[in-house]
Amino acid sequence: MHVAAGLAVLVDVALTGASLFTMARDARYKLMHITGSEEGQLFDLQADPHEMCNLWREPAHQDQRARLMQALLEWRMHSSVQTMGLMAHAR
């Protein structure tokens, strides 16, 4: 767990194929980001516990997306993760 901007955010890293995904979540929202891309997923876990409705591009949820993306950025800086090294190691 990493604390960013006064918010406890769980962060996980998963390697799948050629993409590196990072995830941050709090008690209500879960965000997955594809590193090096503008794409991702954002879910409201209270309203959508089965994660069926991706809110990534929904204007009403851009504040939550920005907040969790900031937490991911802070985690990346804090942990000094070298994504290319992770990818090379996984192959």
PDB file of N, CA, C and O in Angstrom, residues 6-53:
ATOM      1  N   GLY A   6      -2.542  11.997   0.858  1.00  0.00           N
ATOM      2  CA  GLY A   6      -3.380  11.733   2.009  1.00  0.00           C
ATOM      3  C   GLY A   6      -4.381  10.605   1.810  1.00  0.00           C
ATOM      4  O   GLY A   6      -5.262  10.408   2.613  1.00  0.00           O
ATOM      5  N   LEU A   7      -4.242   9.856   0.742  1.00  0.00           N
ATOM      6  CA  LEU A   7      -5.172   8.786   0.411  1.00  0.00           C
ATOM      7  C   LEU A   7      -4.404   7.482   0.316  1.00  0.00           C
ATOM      8  O   LEU A   7      -3.401   7.393  -0.393  1.00  0.00           O
ATOM      9  N   ALA A   8      -4.843   6.475   1.027  1.00  0.00           N
ATOM     10  CA  ALA A   8      -4.217   5.166   0.923  1.00  0.00           C
ATOM     11  C   ALA A   8      -4.650   4.531  -0.387  1.00  0.00           C
ATOM     12  O   ALA A   8      -5.830   4.392  -0.650  1.00  0.00           O
ATOM     13  N   VAL A   9      -3.687   4.190  -1.211  1.00  0.00           N
ATOM     14  CA  VAL A   9      -3.982   3.615  -2.517  1.00  0.00           C
ATOM     15  C   VAL A   9      -3.216   2.315  -2.659  1.00  0.00           C
ATOM     16  O   VAL A   9      -2.006   2.275  -2.458  1.00  0.00           O
ATOM     17  N   LEU A  10      -3.924   1.263  -2.971  1.00  0.00           N
ATOM     18  CA  LEU A  10      -3.282  -0.012  -3.246  1.00  0.00           C
ATOM     19  C   LEU A  10      -2.816   0.001  -4.688  1.00  0.00           C
ATOM     20  O   LEU A  10      -3.559   0.377  -5.582  1.00  0.00           O
ATOM     21  N   VAL A  11      -1.593  -0.411  -4.909  1.00  0.00           N
ATOM     22  CA  VAL A  11      -1.038  -0.393  -6.254  1.00  0.00           C
ATOM     23  C   VAL A  11      -0.502  -1.781  -6.556  1.00  0.00           C
ATOM     24  O   VAL A  11       0.150  -2.399  -5.730  1.00  0.00           O
ATOM     25  N   ASP A  12      -0.789  -2.262  -7.755  1.00  0.00           N
ATOM     26  CA  ASP A  12      -0.334  -3.574  -8.177  1.00  0.00           C
ATOM     27  C   ASP A  12       0.180  -3.452  -9.602  1.00  0.00           C
ATOM     28  O   ASP A  12      -0.213  -2.566 -10.344  1.00  0.00           O
ATOM     29  N   VAL A  13       1.075  -4.328  -9.975  1.00  0.00           N
ATOM     30  CA  VAL A  13       1.628  -4.343 -11.320  1.00  0.00           C
ATOM     31  C   VAL A  13       1.391  -5.729 -11.906  1.00  0.00           C
ATOM     32  O   VAL A  13       1.610  -6.731 -11.248  1.00  0.00           O
ATOM     33  N   ALA A  14       0.930  -5.800 -13.139  1.00  0.00           N
ATOM     34  CA  ALA A  14       0.708  -7.077 -13.814  1.00  0.00           C
ATOM     35  C   ALA A  14       1.284  -7.000 -15.217  1.00  0.00           C
ATOM     36  O   ALA A  14       1.118  -6.003 -15.905  1.00  0.00           O
ATOM     37  N   LEU A  15       1.954  -8.043 -15.635  1.00  0.00           N
ATOM     38  CA  LEU A  15       2.490  -8.128 -16.987  1.00  0.00           C
ATOM     39  C   LEU A  15       1.640  -9.087 -17.798  1.00  0.00           C
ATOM     40  O   LEU A  15       1.409 -10.214 -17.387  1.00  0.00           O
ATOM     41  N   THR A  16       1.158  -8.630 -18.932  1.00  0.00           N
ATOM     42  CA  THR A  16       0.386  -9.486 -19.823  1.00  0.00           C
ATOM     43  C   THR A  16       0.823  -9.209 -21.244  1.00  0.00           C
ATOM     44  O   THR A  16       0.736  -8.070 -21.700  1.00  0.00           O
ATOM     45  N   GLY A  17       1.296 -10.198 -21.926  1.00  0.00           N
ATOM     46  CA  GLY A  17       1.731  -9.999 -23.305  1.00  0.00           C
ATOM     47  C   GLY A  17       2.804  -8.942 -23.371  1.00  0.00           C
ATOM     48  O   GLY A  17       3.808  -9.010 -22.700  1.00  0.00           O
ATOM     49  N   ALA A  18       2.581  -7.911 -24.180  1.00  0.00           N
ATOM     50  CA  ALA A  18       3.569  -6.862 -24.373  1.00  0.00           C
ATOM     51  C   ALA A  18       3.233  -5.598 -23.601  1.00  0.00           C
ATOM     52  O   ALA A  18       3.888  -4.589 -23.755  1.00  0.00           O
ATOM     53  N   SER A  19       2.203  -5.635 -22.765  1.00  0.00           N
ATOM     54  CA  SER A  19       1.773  -4.427 -22.074  1.00  0.00           C
ATOM     55  C   SER A  19       2.015  -4.533 -20.581  1.00  0.00           C
ATOM     56  O   SER A  19       1.919  -5.608 -19.998  1.00  0.00           O
ATOM     57  N   LEU A  20       2.302  -3.410 -19.979  1.00  0.00           N
ATOM     58  CA  LEU A  20       2.437  -3.336 -18.532  1.00  0.00           C
ATOM     59  C   LEU A  20       1.240  -2.563 -18.009  1.00  0.00           C
ATOM     60  O   LEU A  20       1.002  -1.433 -18.404  1.00  0.00           O
ATOM     61  N   PHE A  21       0.489  -3.185 -17.135  1.00  0.00           N
ATOM     62  CA  PHE A  21      -0.666  -2.558 -16.515  1.00  0.00           C
ATOM     63  C   PHE A  21      -0.310  -2.218 -15.074  1.00  0.00           C
ATOM     64  O   PHE A  21       0.329  -3.013 -14.402  1.00  0.00           O
ATOM     65  N   THR A  22      -0.715  -1.061 -14.627  1.00  0.00           N
ATOM     66  CA  THR A  22      -0.623  -0.732 -13.206  1.00  0.00           C
ATOM     67  C   THR A  22      -2.029  -0.434 -12.720  1.00  0.00           C
ATOM     68  O   THR A  22      -2.886   0.014 -13.484  1.00  0.00           O
ATOM     69  N   MET A  23      -2.264  -0.718 -11.443  1.00  0.00           N
ATOM     70  CA  MET A  23      -3.599  -0.562 -10.893  1.00  0.00           C
ATOM     71  C   MET A  23      -3.516   0.203  -9.589  1.00  0.00           C
ATOM     72  O   MET A  23      -2.601  -0.007  -8.800  1.00  0.00           O
ATOM     73  N   ALA A  24      -4.455   1.101  -9.387  1.00  0.00           N
ATOM     74  CA  ALA A  24      -4.607   1.786  -8.105  1.00  0.00           C
ATOM     75  C   ALA A  24      -6.080   1.711  -7.729  1.00  0.00           C
ATOM     76  O   ALA A  24      -6.948   1.755  -8.591  1.00  0.00           O
ATOM     77  N   ARG A  25      -6.328   1.580  -6.447  1.00  0.00           N
ATOM     78  CA  ARG A  25      -7.716   1.563  -6.001  1.00  0.00           C
ATOM     79  C   ARG A  25      -7.806   2.117  -4.608  1.00  0.00           C
ATOM     80  O   ARG A  25      -6.842   2.123  -3.856  1.00  0.00           O
ATOM     81  N   ASP A  26      -8.989   2.605  -4.309  1.00  0.00           N
ATOM     82  CA  ASP A  26      -9.304   3.009  -2.957  1.00  0.00           C
ATOM     83  C   ASP A  26     -10.561   2.247  -2.566  1.00  0.00           C
ATOM     84  O   ASP A  26     -10.907   1.251  -3.203  1.00  0.00           O
ATOM     85  N   ALA A  27     -11.240   2.694  -1.552  1.00  0.00           N
ATOM     86  CA  ALA A  27     -12.425   1.968  -1.091  1.00  0.00           C
ATOM     87  C   ALA A  27     -13.545   1.947  -2.121  1.00  0.00           C
ATOM     88  O   ALA A  27     -14.356   1.022  -2.140  1.00  0.00           O
ATOM     89  N   ARG A  28     -13.574   2.935  -3.020  1.00  0.00           N
ATOM     90  CA  ARG A  28     -14.679   3.018  -3.970  1.00  0.00           C
ATOM     91  C   ARG A  28     -14.283   2.784  -5.415  1.00  0.00           C
ATOM     92  O   ARG A  28     -15.029   2.163  -6.174  1.00  0.00           O
ATOM     93  N   TYR A  29     -13.134   3.316  -5.851  1.00  0.00           N
ATOM     94  CA  TYR A  29     -12.760   3.279  -7.267  1.00  0.00           C
ATOM     95  C   TYR A  29     -11.550   2.404  -7.519  1.00  0.00           C
ATOM     96  O   TYR A  29     -10.649   2.291  -6.685  1.00  0.00           O
ATOM     97  N   LYS A  30     -11.549   1.797  -8.696  1.00  0.00           N
ATOM     98  CA  LYS A  30     -10.413   0.998  -9.166  1.00  0.00           C
ATOM     99  C   LYS A  30     -10.017   1.509 -10.548  1.00  0.00           C
ATOM    100  O   LYS A  30     -10.867   1.631 -11.433  1.00  0.00           O
ATOM    101  N   LEU A  31      -8.727   1.798 -10.711  1.00  0.00           N
ATOM    102  CA  LEU A  31      -8.209   2.291 -11.978  1.00  0.00           C
ATOM    103  C   LEU A  31      -7.101   1.368 -12.447  1.00  0.00           C
ATOM    104  O   LEU A  31      -6.236   0.976 -11.659  1.00  0.00           O
ATOM    105  N   MET A  32      -7.153   0.978 -13.714  1.00  0.00           N
ATOM    106  CA  MET A  32      -6.071   0.228 -14.348  1.00  0.00           C
ATOM    107  C   MET A  32      -5.574   1.053 -15.519  1.00  0.00           C
ATOM    108  O   MET A  32      -6.372   1.540 -16.318  1.00  0.00           O
ATOM    109  N   HIS A  33      -4.256   1.215 -15.610  1.00  0.00           N
ATOM    110  CA  HIS A  33      -3.662   2.032 -16.661  1.00  0.00           C
ATOM    111  C   HIS A  33      -2.670   1.193 -17.447  1.00  0.00           C
ATOM    112  O   HIS A  33      -1.894   0.441 -16.875  1.00  0.00           O
ATOM    113  N   ILE A  34      -2.707   1.332 -18.766  1.00  0.00           N
ATOM    114  CA  ILE A  34      -1.751   0.653 -19.644  1.00  0.00           C
ATOM    115  C   ILE A  34      -0.578   1.604 -19.808  1.00  0.00           C
ATOM    116  O   ILE A  34      -0.708   2.678 -20.390  1.00  0.00           O
ATOM    117  N   THR A  35       0.575   1.236 -19.258  1.00  0.00           N
ATOM    118  CA  THR A  35       1.749   2.091 -19.278  1.00  0.00           C
ATOM    119  C   THR A  35       2.144   2.438 -20.707  1.00  0.00           C
ATOM    120  O   THR A  35       2.161   1.585 -21.576  1.00  0.00           O
ATOM    121  N   GLY A  36       2.422   3.719 -20.936  1.00  0.00           N
ATOM    122  CA  GLY A  36       2.807   4.192 -22.255  1.00  0.00           C
ATOM    123  C   GLY A  36       1.629   4.420 -23.176  1.00  0.00           C
ATOM    124  O   GLY A  36       1.788   4.608 -24.375  1.00  0.00           O
ATOM    125  N   SER A  37       0.433   4.417 -22.635  1.00  0.00           N
ATOM    126  CA  SER A  37      -0.780   4.547 -23.430  1.00  0.00           C
ATOM    127  C   SER A  37      -1.711   5.568 -22.777  1.00  0.00           C
ATOM    128  O   SER A  37      -1.572   5.888 -21.606  1.00  0.00           O
ATOM    129  N   GLU A  38      -2.667   6.034 -23.528  1.00  0.00           N
ATOM    130  CA  GLU A  38      -3.723   6.889 -22.988  1.00  0.00           C
ATOM    131  C   GLU A  38      -4.932   6.057 -22.559  1.00  0.00           C
ATOM    132  O   GLU A  38      -5.949   6.601 -22.145  1.00  0.00           O
ATOM    133  N   GLU A  39      -4.817   4.743 -22.673  1.00  0.00           N
ATOM    134  CA  GLU A  39      -5.943   3.852 -22.398  1.00  0.00           C
ATOM    135  C   GLU A  39      -5.913   3.320 -20.972  1.00  0.00           C
ATOM    136  O   GLU A  39      -4.863   3.246 -20.343  1.00  0.00           O
ATOM    137  N   GLY A  40      -7.081   2.942 -20.496  1.00  0.00           N
ATOM    138  CA  GLY A  40      -7.185   2.349 -19.181  1.00  0.00           C
ATOM    139  C   GLY A  40      -8.622   2.013 -18.856  1.00  0.00           C
ATOM    140  O   GLY A  40      -9.506   2.078 -19.706  1.00  0.00           O
ATOM    141  N   GLN A  41      -8.835   1.657 -17.608  1.00  0.00           N
ATOM    142  CA  GLN A  41     -10.167   1.329 -17.125  1.00  0.00           C
ATOM    143  C   GLN A  41     -10.360   1.983 -15.762  1.00  0.00           C
ATOM    144  O   GLN A  41      -9.421   2.044 -14.956  1.00  0.00           O
ATOM    145  N   LEU A  42     -11.566   2.436 -15.515  1.00  0.00           N
ATOM    146  CA  LEU A  42     -11.937   3.014 -14.224  1.00  0.00           C
ATOM    147  C   LEU A  42     -13.294   2.464 -13.847  1.00  0.00           C
ATOM    148  O   LEU A  42     -14.231   2.509 -14.650  1.00  0.00           O
ATOM    149  N   PHE A  43     -13.400   1.934 -12.648  1.00  0.00           N
ATOM    150  CA  PHE A  43     -14.659   1.358 -12.186  1.00  0.00           C
ATOM    151  C   PHE A  43     -15.051   1.955 -10.840  1.00  0.00           C
ATOM    152  O   PHE A  43     -14.199   2.162  -9.980  1.00  0.00           O
ATOM    153  N   ASP A  44     -16.343   2.206 -10.671  1.00  0.00           N
ATOM    154  CA  ASP A  44     -16.924   2.596  -9.395  1.00  0.00           C
ATOM    155  C   ASP A  44     -17.368   1.301  -8.733  1.00  0.00           C
ATOM    156  O   ASP A  44     -18.385   0.710  -9.110  1.00  0.00           O
ATOM    157  N   LEU A  45     -16.590   0.817  -7.773  1.00  0.00           N
ATOM    158  CA  LEU A  45     -16.846  -0.489  -7.177  1.00  0.00           C
ATOM    159  C   LEU A  45     -18.111  -0.531  -6.327  1.00  0.00           C
ATOM    160  O   LEU A  45     -18.663  -1.609  -6.117  1.00  0.00           O
ATOM    161  N   GLN A  46     -18.585   0.610  -5.861  1.00  0.00           N
ATOM    162  CA  GLN A  46     -19.845   0.619  -5.112  1.00  0.00           C
ATOM    163  C   GLN A  46     -21.035   0.474  -6.055  1.00  0.00           C
ATOM    164  O   GLN A  46     -21.937  -0.310  -5.812  1.00  0.00           O
ATOM    165  N   ALA A  47     -21.034   1.231  -7.140  1.00  0.00           N
ATOM    166  CA  ALA A  47     -22.137   1.195  -8.096  1.00  0.00           C
ATOM    167  C   ALA A  47     -22.047   0.016  -9.056  1.00  0.00           C
ATOM    168  O   ALA A  47     -23.058  -0.421  -9.601  1.00  0.00           O
ATOM    169  N   ASP A  48     -20.828  -0.502  -9.265  1.00  0.00           N
ATOM    170  CA  ASP A  48     -20.580  -1.536 -10.270  1.00  0.00           C
ATOM    171  C   ASP A  48     -19.577  -2.567  -9.725  1.00  0.00           C
ATOM    172  O   ASP A  48     -18.452  -2.649 -10.182  1.00  0.00           O
ATOM    173  N   PRO A  49     -19.981  -3.358  -8.728  1.00  0.00           N
ATOM    174  CA  PRO A  49     -19.039  -4.282  -8.087  1.00  0.00           C
ATOM    175  C   PRO A  49     -18.489  -5.369  -9.015  1.00  0.00           C
ATOM    176  O   PRO A  49     -17.448  -5.948  -8.722  1.00  0.00           O
ATOM    177  N   HIS A  50     -19.160  -5.620 -10.125  1.00  0.00           N
ATOM    178  CA  HIS A  50     -18.689  -6.647 -11.067  1.00  0.00           C
ATOM    179  C   HIS A  50     -17.830  -6.052 -12.186  1.00  0.00           C
ATOM    180  O   HIS A  50     -17.446  -6.758 -13.122  1.00  0.00           O
ATOM    181  N   GLU A  51     -17.555  -4.757 -12.102  1.00  0.00           N
ATOM    182  CA  GLU A  51     -16.681  -4.057 -13.045  1.00  0.00           C
ATOM    183  C   GLU A  51     -17.103  -4.255 -14.499  1.00  0.00           C
ATOM    184  O   GLU A  51     -16.331  -4.638 -15.360  1.00  0.00           O
ATOM    185  N   MET A  52     -18.345  -3.931 -14.767  1.00  0.00           N
ATOM    186  CA  MET A  52     -18.903  -4.096 -16.109  1.00  0.00           C
ATOM    187  C   MET A  52     -18.924  -2.789 -16.905  1.00  0.00           C
ATOM    188  O   MET A  52     -18.981  -2.818 -18.123  1.00  0.00           O
ATOM    189  N   CYS A  53     -18.888  -1.643 -16.220  1.00  0.00           N
ATOM    190  CA  CYS A  53     -19.029  -0.352 -16.880  1.00  0.00           C
ATOM    191  C   CYS A  53     -17.740   0.466 -16.717  1.00  0.00           C
ATOM    192  O   CYS A  53     -17.458   0.984 -15.633  1.00  0.00           O
TER     193      CYS A  53
END
